[in-house]
Each structure stands twice: as C-alpha cells, then as structure tokens.
Short mmCIF file of C-alpha atoms (C1' of nucleotides) in Angstrom, two decimals:
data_model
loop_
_atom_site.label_atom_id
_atom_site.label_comp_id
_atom_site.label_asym_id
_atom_site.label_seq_id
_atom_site.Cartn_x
_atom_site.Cartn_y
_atom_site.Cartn_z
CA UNK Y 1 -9.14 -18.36 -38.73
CA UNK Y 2 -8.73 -16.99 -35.40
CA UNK Y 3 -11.03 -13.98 -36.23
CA UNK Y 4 -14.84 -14.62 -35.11
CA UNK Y 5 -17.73 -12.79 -34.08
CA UNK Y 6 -17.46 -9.21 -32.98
CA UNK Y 7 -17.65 -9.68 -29.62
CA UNK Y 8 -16.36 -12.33 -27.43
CA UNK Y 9 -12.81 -12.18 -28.62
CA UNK Y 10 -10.72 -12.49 -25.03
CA UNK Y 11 -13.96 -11.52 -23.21
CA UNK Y 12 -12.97 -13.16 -20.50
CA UNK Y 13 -9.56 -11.70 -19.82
CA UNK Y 14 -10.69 -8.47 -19.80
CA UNK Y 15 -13.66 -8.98 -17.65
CA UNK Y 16 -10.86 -10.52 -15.32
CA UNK Y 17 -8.72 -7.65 -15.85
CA UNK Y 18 -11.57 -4.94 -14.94
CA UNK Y 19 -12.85 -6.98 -11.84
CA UNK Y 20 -8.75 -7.40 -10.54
CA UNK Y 21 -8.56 -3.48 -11.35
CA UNK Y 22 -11.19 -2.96 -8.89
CA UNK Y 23 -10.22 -5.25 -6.57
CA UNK Y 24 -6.64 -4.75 -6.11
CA UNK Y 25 -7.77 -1.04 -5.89
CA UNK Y 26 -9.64 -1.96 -2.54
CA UNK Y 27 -8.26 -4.42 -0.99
CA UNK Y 28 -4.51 -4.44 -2.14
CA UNK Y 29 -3.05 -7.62 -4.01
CA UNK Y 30 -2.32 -9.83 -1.28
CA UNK Y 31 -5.90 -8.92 0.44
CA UNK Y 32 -7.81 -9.96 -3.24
CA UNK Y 33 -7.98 -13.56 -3.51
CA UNK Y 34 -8.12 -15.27 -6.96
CA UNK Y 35 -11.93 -16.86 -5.21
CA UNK Y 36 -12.96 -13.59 -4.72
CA UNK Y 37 -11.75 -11.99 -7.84
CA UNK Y 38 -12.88 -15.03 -10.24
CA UNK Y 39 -15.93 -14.82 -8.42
CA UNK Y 40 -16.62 -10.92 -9.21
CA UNK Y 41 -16.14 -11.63 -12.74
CA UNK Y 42 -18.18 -14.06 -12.99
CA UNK Y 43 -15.80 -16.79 -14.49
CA UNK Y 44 -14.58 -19.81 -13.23
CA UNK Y 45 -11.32 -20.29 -10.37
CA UNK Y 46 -9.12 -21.82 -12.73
CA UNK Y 47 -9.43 -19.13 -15.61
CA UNK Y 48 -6.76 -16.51 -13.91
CA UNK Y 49 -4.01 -19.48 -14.24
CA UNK Y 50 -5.20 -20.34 -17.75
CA UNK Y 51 -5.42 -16.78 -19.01
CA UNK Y 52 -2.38 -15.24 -17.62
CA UNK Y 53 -0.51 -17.88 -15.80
CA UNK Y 54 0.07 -16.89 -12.31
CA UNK Y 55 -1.52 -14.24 -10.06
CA UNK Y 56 1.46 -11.98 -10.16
CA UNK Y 57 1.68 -12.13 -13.71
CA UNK Y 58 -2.36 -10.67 -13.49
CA UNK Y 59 -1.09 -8.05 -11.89
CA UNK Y 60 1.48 -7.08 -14.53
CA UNK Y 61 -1.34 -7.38 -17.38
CA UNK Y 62 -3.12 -5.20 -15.27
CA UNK Y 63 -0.29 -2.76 -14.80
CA UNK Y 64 0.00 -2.83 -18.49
CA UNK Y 65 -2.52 -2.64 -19.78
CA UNK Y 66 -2.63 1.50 -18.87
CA UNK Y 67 0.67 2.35 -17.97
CA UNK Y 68 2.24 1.62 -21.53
CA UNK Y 69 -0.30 3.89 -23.05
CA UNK Y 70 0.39 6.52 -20.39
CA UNK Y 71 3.50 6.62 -20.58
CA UNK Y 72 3.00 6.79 -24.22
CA UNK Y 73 0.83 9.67 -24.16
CA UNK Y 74 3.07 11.10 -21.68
CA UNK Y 75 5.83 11.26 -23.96
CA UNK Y 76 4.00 12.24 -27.04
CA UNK Y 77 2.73 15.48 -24.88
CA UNK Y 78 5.87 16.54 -23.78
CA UNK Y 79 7.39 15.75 -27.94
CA UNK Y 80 4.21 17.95 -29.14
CA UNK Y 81 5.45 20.70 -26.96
CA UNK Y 82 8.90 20.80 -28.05
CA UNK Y 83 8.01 20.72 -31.83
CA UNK Y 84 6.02 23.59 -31.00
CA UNK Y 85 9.13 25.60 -29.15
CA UNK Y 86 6.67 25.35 -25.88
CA UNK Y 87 9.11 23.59 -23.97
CA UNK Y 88 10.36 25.99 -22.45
CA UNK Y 89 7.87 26.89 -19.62
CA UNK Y 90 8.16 24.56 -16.65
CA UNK Y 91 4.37 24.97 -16.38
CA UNK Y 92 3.58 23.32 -19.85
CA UNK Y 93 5.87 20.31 -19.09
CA UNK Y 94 4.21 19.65 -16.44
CA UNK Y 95 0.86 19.80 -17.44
CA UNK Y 96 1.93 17.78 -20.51
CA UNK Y 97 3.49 15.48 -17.48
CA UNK Y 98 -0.18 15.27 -14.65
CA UNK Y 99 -2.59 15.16 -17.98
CA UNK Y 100 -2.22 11.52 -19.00
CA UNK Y 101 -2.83 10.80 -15.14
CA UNK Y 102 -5.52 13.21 -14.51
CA UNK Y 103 -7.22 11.91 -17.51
CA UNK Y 104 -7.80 8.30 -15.74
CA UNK Y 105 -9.35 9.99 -12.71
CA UNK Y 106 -12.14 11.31 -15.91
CA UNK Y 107 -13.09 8.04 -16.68
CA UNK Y 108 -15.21 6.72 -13.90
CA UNK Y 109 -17.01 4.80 -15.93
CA UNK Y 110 -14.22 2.79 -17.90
CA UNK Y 111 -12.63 1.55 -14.38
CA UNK Y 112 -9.99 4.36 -15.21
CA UNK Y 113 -10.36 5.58 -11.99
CA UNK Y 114 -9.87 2.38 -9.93
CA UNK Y 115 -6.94 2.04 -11.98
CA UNK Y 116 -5.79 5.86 -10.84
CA UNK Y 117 -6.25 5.18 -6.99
CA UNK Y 118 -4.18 1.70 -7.46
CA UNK Y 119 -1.89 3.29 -9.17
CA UNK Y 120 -1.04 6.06 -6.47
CA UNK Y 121 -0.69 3.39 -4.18
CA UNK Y 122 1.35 1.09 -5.90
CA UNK Y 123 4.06 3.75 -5.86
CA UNK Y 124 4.36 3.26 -2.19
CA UNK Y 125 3.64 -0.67 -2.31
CA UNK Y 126 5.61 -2.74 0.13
CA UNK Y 127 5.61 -5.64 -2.73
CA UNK Y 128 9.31 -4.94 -4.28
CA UNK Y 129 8.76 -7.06 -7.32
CA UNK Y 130 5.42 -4.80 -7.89
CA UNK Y 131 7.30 -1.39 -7.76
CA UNK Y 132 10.58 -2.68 -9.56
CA UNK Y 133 7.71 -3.41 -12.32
CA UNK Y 134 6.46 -0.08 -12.76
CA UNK Y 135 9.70 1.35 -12.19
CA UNK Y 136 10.49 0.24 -15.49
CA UNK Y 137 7.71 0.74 -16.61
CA UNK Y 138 8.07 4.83 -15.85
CA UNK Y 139 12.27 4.58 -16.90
CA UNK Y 140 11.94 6.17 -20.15
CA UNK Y 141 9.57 8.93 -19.45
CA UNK Y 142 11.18 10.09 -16.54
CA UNK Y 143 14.25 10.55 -18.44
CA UNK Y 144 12.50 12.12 -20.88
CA UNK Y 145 11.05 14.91 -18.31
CA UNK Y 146 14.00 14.92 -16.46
CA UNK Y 147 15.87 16.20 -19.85
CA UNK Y 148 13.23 18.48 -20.58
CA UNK Y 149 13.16 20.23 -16.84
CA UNK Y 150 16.93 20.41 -17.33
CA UNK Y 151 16.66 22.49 -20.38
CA UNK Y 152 13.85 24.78 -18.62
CA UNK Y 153 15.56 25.48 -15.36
CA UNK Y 154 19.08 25.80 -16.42
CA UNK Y 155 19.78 27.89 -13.62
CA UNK Y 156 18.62 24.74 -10.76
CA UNK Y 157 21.47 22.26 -9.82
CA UNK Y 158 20.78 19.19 -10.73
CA UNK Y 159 20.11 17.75 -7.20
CA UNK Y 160 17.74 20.08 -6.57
CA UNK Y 161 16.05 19.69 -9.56
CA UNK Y 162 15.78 15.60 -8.55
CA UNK Y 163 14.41 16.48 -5.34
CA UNK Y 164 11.56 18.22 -6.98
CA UNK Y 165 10.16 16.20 -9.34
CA UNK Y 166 10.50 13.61 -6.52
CA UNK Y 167 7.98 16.08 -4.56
CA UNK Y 168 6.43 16.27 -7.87
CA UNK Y 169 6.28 12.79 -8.70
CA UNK Y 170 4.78 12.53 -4.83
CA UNK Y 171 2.26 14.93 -5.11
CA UNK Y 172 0.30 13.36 -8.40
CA UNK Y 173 0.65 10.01 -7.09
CA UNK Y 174 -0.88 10.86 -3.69
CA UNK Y 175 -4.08 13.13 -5.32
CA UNK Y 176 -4.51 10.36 -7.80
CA UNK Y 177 -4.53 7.53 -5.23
CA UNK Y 178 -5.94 9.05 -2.48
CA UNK Y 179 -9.22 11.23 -3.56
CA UNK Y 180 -11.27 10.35 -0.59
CA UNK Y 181 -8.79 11.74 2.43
CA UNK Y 182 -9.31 15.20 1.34
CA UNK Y 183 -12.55 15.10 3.63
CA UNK Y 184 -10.23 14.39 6.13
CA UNK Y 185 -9.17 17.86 6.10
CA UNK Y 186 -12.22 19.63 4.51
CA UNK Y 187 -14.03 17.97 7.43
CA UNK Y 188 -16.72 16.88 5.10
CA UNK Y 189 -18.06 16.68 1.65
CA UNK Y 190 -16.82 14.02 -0.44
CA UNK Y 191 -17.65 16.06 -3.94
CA UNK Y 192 -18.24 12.64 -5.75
CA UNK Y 193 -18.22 13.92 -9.03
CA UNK Y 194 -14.91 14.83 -10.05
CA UNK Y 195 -13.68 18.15 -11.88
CA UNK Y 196 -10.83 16.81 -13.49
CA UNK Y 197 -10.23 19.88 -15.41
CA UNK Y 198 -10.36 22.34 -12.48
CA UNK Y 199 -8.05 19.58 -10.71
CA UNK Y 200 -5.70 20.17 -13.25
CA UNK Y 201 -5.49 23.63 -12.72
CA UNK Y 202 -4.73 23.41 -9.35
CA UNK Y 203 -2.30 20.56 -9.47
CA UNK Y 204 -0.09 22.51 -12.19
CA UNK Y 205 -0.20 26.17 -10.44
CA UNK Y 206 0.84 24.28 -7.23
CA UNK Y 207 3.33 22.63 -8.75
CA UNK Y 208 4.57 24.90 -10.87
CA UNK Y 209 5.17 27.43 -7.98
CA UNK Y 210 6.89 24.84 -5.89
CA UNK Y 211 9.27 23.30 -8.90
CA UNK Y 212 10.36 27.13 -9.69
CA UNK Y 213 10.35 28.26 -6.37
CA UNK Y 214 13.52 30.06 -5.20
CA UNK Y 215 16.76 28.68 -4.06
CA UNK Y 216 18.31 31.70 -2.20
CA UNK Y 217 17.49 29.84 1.28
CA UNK Y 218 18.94 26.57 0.18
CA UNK Y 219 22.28 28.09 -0.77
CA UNK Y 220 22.59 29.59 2.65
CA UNK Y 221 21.53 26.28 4.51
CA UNK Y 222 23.81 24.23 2.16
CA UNK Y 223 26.81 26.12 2.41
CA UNK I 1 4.69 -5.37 43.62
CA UNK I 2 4.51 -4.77 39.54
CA UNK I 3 8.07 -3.32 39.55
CA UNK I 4 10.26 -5.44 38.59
CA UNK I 5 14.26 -5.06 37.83
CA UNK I 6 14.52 -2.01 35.26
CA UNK I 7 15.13 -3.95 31.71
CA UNK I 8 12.54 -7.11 31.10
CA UNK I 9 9.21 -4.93 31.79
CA UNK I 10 7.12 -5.32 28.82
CA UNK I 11 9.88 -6.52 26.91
CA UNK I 12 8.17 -9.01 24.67
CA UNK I 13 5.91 -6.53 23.66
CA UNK I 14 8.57 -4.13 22.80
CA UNK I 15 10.16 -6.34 20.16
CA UNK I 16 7.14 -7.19 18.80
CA UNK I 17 6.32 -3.86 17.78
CA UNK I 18 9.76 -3.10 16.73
CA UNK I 19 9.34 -6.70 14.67
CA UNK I 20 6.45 -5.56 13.19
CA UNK I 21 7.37 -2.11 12.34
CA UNK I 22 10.16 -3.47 10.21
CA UNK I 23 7.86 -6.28 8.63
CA UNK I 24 4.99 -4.07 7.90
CA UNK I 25 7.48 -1.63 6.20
CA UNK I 26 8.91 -3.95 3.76
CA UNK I 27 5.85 -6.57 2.94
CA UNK I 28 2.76 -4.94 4.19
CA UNK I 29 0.17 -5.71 6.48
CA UNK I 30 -1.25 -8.89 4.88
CA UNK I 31 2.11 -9.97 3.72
CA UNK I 32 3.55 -10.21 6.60
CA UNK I 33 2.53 -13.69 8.62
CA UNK I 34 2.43 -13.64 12.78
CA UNK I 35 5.07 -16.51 11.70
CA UNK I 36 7.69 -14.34 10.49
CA UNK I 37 6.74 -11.46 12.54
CA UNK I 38 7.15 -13.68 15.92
CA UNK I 39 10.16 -15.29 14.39
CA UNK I 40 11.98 -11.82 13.40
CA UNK I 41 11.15 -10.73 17.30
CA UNK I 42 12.83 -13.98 19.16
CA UNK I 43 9.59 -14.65 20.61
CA UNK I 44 6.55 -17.51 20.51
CA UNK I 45 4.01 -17.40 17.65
CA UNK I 46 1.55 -17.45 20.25
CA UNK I 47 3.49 -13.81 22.05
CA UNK I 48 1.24 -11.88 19.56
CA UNK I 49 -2.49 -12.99 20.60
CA UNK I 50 -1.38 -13.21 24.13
CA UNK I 51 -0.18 -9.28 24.14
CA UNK I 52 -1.86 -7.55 21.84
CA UNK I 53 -5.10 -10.04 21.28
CA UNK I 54 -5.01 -9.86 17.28
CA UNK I 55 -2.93 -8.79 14.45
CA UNK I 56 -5.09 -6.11 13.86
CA UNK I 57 -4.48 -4.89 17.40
CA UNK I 58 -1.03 -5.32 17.23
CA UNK I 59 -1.34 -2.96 13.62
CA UNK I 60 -3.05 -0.37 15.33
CA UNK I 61 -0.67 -0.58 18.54
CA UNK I 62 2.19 -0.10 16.19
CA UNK I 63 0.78 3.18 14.67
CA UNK I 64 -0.23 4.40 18.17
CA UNK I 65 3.31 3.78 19.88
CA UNK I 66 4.57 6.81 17.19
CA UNK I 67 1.61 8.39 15.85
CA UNK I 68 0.42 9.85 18.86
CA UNK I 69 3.38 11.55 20.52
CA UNK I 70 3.77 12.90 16.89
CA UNK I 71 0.93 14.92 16.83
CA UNK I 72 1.10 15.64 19.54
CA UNK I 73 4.53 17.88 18.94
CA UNK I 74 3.05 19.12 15.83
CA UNK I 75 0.67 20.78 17.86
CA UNK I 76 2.86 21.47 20.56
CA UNK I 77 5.13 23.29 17.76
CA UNK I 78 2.13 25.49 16.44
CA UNK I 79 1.37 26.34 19.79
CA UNK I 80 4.62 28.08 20.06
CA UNK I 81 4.45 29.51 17.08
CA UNK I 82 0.98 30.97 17.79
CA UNK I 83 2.34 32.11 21.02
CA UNK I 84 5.74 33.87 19.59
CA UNK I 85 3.47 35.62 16.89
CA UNK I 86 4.96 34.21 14.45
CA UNK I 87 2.04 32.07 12.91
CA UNK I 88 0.99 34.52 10.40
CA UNK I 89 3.75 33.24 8.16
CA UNK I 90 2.68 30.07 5.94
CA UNK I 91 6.46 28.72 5.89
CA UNK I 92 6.87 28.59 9.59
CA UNK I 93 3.56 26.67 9.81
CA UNK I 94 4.48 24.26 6.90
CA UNK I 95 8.06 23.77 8.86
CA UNK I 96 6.08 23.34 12.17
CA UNK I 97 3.80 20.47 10.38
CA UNK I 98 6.38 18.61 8.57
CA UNK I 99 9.26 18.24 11.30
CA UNK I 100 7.75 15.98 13.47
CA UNK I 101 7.51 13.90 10.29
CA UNK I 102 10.79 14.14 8.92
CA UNK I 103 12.52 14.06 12.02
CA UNK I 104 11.40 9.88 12.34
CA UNK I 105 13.98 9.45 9.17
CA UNK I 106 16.57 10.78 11.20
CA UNK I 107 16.15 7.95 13.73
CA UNK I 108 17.27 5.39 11.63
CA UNK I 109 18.70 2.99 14.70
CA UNK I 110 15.29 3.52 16.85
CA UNK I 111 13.07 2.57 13.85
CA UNK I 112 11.98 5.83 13.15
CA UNK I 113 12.96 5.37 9.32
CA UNK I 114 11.37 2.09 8.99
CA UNK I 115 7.94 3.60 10.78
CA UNK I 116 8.43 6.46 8.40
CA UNK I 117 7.95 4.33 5.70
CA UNK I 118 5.08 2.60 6.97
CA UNK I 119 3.54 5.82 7.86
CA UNK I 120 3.37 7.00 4.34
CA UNK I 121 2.13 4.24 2.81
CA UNK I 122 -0.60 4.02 5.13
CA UNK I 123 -1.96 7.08 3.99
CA UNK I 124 -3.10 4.96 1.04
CA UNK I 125 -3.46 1.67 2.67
CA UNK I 126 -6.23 -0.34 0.58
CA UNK I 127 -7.25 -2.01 4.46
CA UNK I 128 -9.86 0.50 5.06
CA UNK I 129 -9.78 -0.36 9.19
CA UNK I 130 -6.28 0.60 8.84
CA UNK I 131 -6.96 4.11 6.82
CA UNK I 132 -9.63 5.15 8.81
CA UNK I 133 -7.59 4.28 12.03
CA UNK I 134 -4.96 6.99 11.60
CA UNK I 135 -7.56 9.23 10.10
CA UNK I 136 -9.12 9.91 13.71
CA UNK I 137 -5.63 9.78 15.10
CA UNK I 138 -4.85 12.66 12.74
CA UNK I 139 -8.13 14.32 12.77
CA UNK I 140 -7.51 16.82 15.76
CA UNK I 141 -3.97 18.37 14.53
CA UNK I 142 -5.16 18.20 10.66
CA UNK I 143 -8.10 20.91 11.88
CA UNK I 144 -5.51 23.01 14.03
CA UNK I 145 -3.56 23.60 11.37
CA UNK I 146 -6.34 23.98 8.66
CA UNK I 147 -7.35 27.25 10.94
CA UNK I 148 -3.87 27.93 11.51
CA UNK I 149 -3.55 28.60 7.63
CA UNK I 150 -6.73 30.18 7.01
CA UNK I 151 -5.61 32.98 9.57
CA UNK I 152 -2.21 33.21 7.35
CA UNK I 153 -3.51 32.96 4.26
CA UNK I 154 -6.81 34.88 4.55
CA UNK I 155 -7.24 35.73 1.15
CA UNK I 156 -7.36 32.56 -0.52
CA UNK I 157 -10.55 30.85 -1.27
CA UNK I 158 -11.04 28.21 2.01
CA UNK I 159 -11.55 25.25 -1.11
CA UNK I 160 -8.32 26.08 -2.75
CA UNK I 161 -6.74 26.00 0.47
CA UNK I 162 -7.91 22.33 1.16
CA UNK I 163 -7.08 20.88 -2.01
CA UNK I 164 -3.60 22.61 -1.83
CA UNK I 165 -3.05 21.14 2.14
CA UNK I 166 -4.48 18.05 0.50
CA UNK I 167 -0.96 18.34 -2.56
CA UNK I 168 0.85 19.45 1.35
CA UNK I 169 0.17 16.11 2.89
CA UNK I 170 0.67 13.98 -0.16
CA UNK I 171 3.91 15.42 -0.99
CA UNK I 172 4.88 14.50 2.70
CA UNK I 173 3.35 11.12 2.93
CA UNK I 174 5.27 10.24 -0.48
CA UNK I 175 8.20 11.70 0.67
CA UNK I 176 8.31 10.07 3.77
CA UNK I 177 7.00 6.28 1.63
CA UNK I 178 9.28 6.60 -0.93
CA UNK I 179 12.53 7.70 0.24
CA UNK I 180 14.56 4.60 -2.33
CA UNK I 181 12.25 5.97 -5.37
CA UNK I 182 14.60 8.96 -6.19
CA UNK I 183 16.82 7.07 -7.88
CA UNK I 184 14.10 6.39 -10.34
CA UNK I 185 14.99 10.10 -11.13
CA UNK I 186 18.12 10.42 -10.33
CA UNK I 187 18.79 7.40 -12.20
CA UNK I 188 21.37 6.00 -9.66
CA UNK I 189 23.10 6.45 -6.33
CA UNK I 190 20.46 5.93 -3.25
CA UNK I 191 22.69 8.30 -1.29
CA UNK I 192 21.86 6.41 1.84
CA UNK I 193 23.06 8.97 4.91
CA UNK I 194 19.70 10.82 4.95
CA UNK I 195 20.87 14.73 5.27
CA UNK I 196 17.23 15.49 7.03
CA UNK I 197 17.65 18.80 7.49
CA UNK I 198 18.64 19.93 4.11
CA UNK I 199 15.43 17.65 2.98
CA UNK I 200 13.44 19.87 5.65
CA UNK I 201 14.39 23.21 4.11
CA UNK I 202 13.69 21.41 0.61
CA UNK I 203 10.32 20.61 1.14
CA UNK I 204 9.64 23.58 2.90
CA UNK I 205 10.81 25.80 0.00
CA UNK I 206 8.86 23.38 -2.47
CA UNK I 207 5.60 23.45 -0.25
CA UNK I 208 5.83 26.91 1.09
CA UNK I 209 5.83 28.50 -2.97
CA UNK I 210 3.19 25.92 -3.91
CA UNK I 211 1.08 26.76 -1.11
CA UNK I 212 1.47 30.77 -1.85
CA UNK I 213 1.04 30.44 -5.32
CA UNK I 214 -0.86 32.87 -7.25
CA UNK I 215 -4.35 32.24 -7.72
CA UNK I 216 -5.60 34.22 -10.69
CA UNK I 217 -4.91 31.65 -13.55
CA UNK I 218 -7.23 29.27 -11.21
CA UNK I 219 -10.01 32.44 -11.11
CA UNK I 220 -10.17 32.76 -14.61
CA UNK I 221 -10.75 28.78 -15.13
CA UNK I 222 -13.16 28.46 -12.43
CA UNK I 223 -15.49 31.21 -13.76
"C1'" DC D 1 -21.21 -34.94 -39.35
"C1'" DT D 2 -16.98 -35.28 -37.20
"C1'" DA D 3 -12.30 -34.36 -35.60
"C1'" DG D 4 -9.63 -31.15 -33.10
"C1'" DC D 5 -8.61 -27.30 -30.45
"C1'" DA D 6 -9.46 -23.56 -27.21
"C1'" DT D 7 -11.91 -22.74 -23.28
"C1'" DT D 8 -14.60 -23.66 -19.07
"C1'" DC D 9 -15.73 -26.32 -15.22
"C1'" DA D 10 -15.98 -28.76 -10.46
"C1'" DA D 11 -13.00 -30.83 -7.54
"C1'" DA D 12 -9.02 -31.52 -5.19
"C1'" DC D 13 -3.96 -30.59 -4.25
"C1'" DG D 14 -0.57 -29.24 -0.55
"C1'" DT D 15 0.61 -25.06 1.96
"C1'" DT D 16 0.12 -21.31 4.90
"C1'" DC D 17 -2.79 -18.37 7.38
"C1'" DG D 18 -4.52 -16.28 12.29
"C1'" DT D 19 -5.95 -18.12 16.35
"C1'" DT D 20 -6.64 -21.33 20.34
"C1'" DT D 21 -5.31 -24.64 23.69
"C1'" DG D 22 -3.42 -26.68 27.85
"C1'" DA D 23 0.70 -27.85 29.82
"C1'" DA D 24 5.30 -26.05 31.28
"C1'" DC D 25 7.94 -22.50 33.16
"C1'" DC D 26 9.58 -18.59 36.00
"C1'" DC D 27 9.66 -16.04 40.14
"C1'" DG D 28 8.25 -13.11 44.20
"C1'" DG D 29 5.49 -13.37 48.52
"C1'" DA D 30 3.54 -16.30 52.21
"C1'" DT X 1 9.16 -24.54 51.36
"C1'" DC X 2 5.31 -24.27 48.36
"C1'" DC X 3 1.69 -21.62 46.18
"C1'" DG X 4 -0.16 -18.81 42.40
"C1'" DG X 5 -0.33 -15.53 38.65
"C1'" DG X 6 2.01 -13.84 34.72
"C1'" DT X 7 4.31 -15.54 30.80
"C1'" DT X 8 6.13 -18.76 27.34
"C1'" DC X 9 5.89 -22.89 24.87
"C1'" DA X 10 4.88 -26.80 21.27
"C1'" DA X 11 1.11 -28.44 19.07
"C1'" DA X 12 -3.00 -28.38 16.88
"C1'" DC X 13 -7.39 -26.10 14.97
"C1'" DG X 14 -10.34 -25.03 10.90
"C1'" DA X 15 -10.32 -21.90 7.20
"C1'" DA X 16 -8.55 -19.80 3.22
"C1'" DC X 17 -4.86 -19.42 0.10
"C1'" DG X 18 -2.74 -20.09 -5.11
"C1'" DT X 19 -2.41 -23.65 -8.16
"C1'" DT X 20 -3.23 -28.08 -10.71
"C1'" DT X 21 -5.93 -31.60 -12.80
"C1'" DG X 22 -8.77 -34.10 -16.03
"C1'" DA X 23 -13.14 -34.32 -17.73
"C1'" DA X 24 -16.94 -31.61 -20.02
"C1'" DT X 25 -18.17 -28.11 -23.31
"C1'" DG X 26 -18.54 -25.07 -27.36
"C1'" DC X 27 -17.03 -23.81 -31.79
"C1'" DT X 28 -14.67 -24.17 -36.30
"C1'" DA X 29 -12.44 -26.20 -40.08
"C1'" DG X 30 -12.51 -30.07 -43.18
#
DNA sequence: CTAGCATTCAAACGTTCGTTTGAACCCGGA
DNA sequence: TCCGGGTTCAAACGAACGTTTGAATGCTAG
C-alpha cells in the first residue's frame, strides 16, 4: 500500500516547503531562486517541478499550508465566542481575530515565525497573482468578522466601520511582518525573544481603542 | 555654460524615475527588468547605468527624490506645532506625522499615489539594502517625534509608547500599501477618487484613541 | 528474485537578467 | 567651419534564471 515507515512519507516536500518559508521570508519570491532554495533543503534542482509543479504553485502550497488552518482557527474563535453570548464586546472579537496570527509569531522554532513576517508582507506584495491568492484565501473570514463587528457597533456606519478594520487589518499585518523595525524607533534593542502574550495585550487595547473610538469629529468633517 | 533652454535639463533622468516609480509599484524591485523600465520611460536600456550607475542606485534615487523633502515637512510641521504650543496634544502630533504621508495619494497625476504605494511596501521590503536604506532616511524625524510624544504623553511607560508608535507606523505604511485591499472588506466598489482628507481625519481618530488608550488592563498582565 | 513504480539525480534547455562597450549623434563655443 | 564633451544608441557580454529531460536509484508487491 501506499502507507510505509513512519517517517519519510513526503519528507521531501516539506523540507522544501520549510526551506521556501524561510527563504521567501528574506529575500521575497522573485529574489529566492529554485538553485538556492533546492540547495537549502538539501534536495535536488528538479524536485520543486516534480513535487509541486511550478514555482508559483510552491508558493501557493506554502501559502496553504498555514493560512487554511488560520483562517480556520480564526473562525472557530470568533463561533466559540458567539455560542458563549461573548460576541458582543469589540475587544473579544478581536482578540479572537490577532490570536491565530500572534500565535505563529510563538513558534520560532516550527518556522511559524518566518511564515508570520512573509505573511505581513505578502499583504503589500507587488505580485497581483500572489495577493489575489490570499485574498481568497482571507474571503470568508473577513465576512465573518465583518458580520460580527456589525452586530457589536451597531451604532458605526458601515463605511466607517470598513475603514477600520482596514486600519485593523493594517496594523496586525505590519507587527507580524515587520518585528525588527521597532528598533528603528526604540533606537535599540532588538528583544529577540518574543512575548507573544504581552504582544497580544497591547495589540488588542490599541486596537480596541482605535476601532471604538468616537465619531463626533467625523460627522462634523463629513457633513 | 550648463544652462541650457528651460525643458530638456535632466530630462532622461526624470522619466526614468517616474518609469521606475510606476514599475516598482506594481511588480517590485526584482520584478521589474531595466528592459521594461527603460522601455516604459522612452529611453535606451543603456539610459539607466549611464545616469544613475546601477539599478540599485536608481532604487535608492527613487526613494530619495520623495522621501527626503517628506521628512523633511514632517519635521517642519512639528516644529510649528512646538512653536504654537500646541504639541502637548497627541492628535495634533499624529496629524502632523501622517500628512506628509497621505498627502502623496492626493497627487495622483505627479506620481505621488504610485510612490505611496511603493513607500509602504518598502517598509517590509525582503531586500534588506533597500529596508535599511529608508531606515537612516527616516531615522532623524522617527526620534523627533518619539520625544515629541513622550513630552505629550508623559505618563505612559516609554516601552508601551514604542510598541504603540510601532501599531502608528504600520497602520500608515499599510494604509498607504494597500489602498485596493479595502474591497477585501468592503467586499466591492474600489471607490477610486481618493477623498484624502476625510481618510486623514479617519486615521487620525483611529490612531489618536489607540495611542491614548488606557493602560491598566496592560499593568495588570505585565505584573 | 524480479518487475514496476515513485523518486532522485546530473546535465542541459532556451530565455532573460544587469551591465558593458564603442561607435554615432547632438550642439554650443572657438 | 570644425572640435569636443555630454548623451544616446544597437549590440553583445557572461551569468543566472525556471524548467525539462532521460537515465539511475530505491523500494514494494507479486
């Protein structure tokens, strides 16, 4: 049968998939060539074409491979909080919302956080195939939040309410891709190990104030 | 002498840069070829190396054309503010940061929008050259306005108020990067006229509550 | 043991890349 | 008029790119 020994079973695919991971992370897609990825993991030119067909269609698998379980996650958060009648504070949806991402930057180990950093980049990535890709990738959770906002903040206009999850949206995918720029304005001090959970906090009060913050100004500007 | 009739004076070099400003936005650095770039200006393949010396030359001359004038008004406008007393309020120093950004999407014949673009998805460029390029050119007005806050927002914690400039710029950069993402949102209608001053008072309300947001739910964590 | 299939391998494919070259061109000052 | 420096041009350079090929290899079922 196809079943064999424990361990070997698409070996090489994955060690393809972790060095790409890593690779596209620093060096962007077009600036990783197949030589230098096949070379990293330490199997052969030819097995990126055999294993996955095409370069682009490496970067899908490698899109994959953690976005569908995000975005699964994602939505089973934000489901767990309505069957609990939690739904209704803006500040739980969105933690239920930055936790699957924050949780990638925890794995260090795992490549999760390569993954994190090319993520937050690929939501700015001049590649339009690439973003279409995880555009639909994101679709149905977005809707999905975007509902669940809607039923929280009855009182925002619906515009508005686009606007900031867009700022949102913005915010997690620049802390997630770009962790080494805050020295830029601490001046110094990398921090290299990561306190996820106290990132958390901060992410969601910061949000949180800036989703709920108060429209009186906007009304007068709009009118 | 050098002077020549008013219009050809560096006018090769001018469409260049505008070339590549619109190239770089769309398919990136290493995606787009000196062939296409030379081809999109009306000028020789060979224009580039004779100008600019290298493609990474020309890069850098692109971000330098823009970037520097721009901070320079964002420190011109804290200036003023420091100077009209008015400094002590977080919102007008968030307002004074971000309009020098926003006001390059208003300039959508000059190329403002496309640089705009390409500015915020620099801010996570995988070319490390590139990143730490318009680090130093943002270096000097990142610390201005890091003391700038401090004095307005004495109370906080000086590594809460990093992380949450740190959510400040990200917000901005995506903002800037993404401006065809909010339809992933929305779910349709790119609403092309940009209306950039309602998107100024936007952000500002978004950044200027996030920014000011309480702190104690972080105290109690951190302990 | 052997046949058959999935996988790996070294080598080469044609294309495109950034850069260089040396001749041609333009034009203002002697 | 002709000279000379700044600029543009077509052509070519070697290197690196993504992909393809066909033979070698390892493993499993019969």
């Amino acid at each position: 049968m196809t079943l064999r020994a424990v361990k070997p079973q698409h070996e090489t695919r994955t060690r393809i998939l972790d060095a790409a991971e890593e690779l596209f992370m620093q060096h962007g897609f077009e600036g990783s060539s197949m030589r230098s990825l096949t070379a990293k993991a330490g199997v052969n030119l030819a097995a990126v074409n055999y294993h996955f067909g095409s370069k682009h269609a490496l970067i899908e698998a490698v899109f994959r491979r953690r976005l569908d379980p995000m975005n699964v996650a994602r939505v089973a958060e934000l489901e767990k909080l309505e069957a609990e009648d939690r739904a209704s504070s803006p500040e739980a949806i969105i933690r239920a919302f930055i936790t699957p991402g924050l949780r990638l930057l925890e794995d260090a180990k795992g490549g999760g956080r390569n993954f994190a950093r090319l993520l937050g980049r690929t939501y700015t990535e001049p590649n339009k195939a690439v973003r279409q890709l995880i555009g639909l990738m994101y679709a149905p959770a977005m809707q999905r939040y975007k509902a669940a906002l809607e039923r929280a903040l009855p009182q925002m206009p619906r515009e508005e309410l686009v606007w900031r999850m867009h700022f949102m949206f913005g915010t997690l995918a620049y802390t997630l891709a770009a962790t080494d720029t805050v020295q830029l304005i601490a001046g110094c001090k990398p921090e290299d190990r990561y306190d996820a959970r106290l990132l958390e906090e901060r992410l969601t009060a910061f949000l949180a104030a800036g989703l709920t913050a108060p429209l009186k100004s906007l009304i007068k500007k709009a009118a």
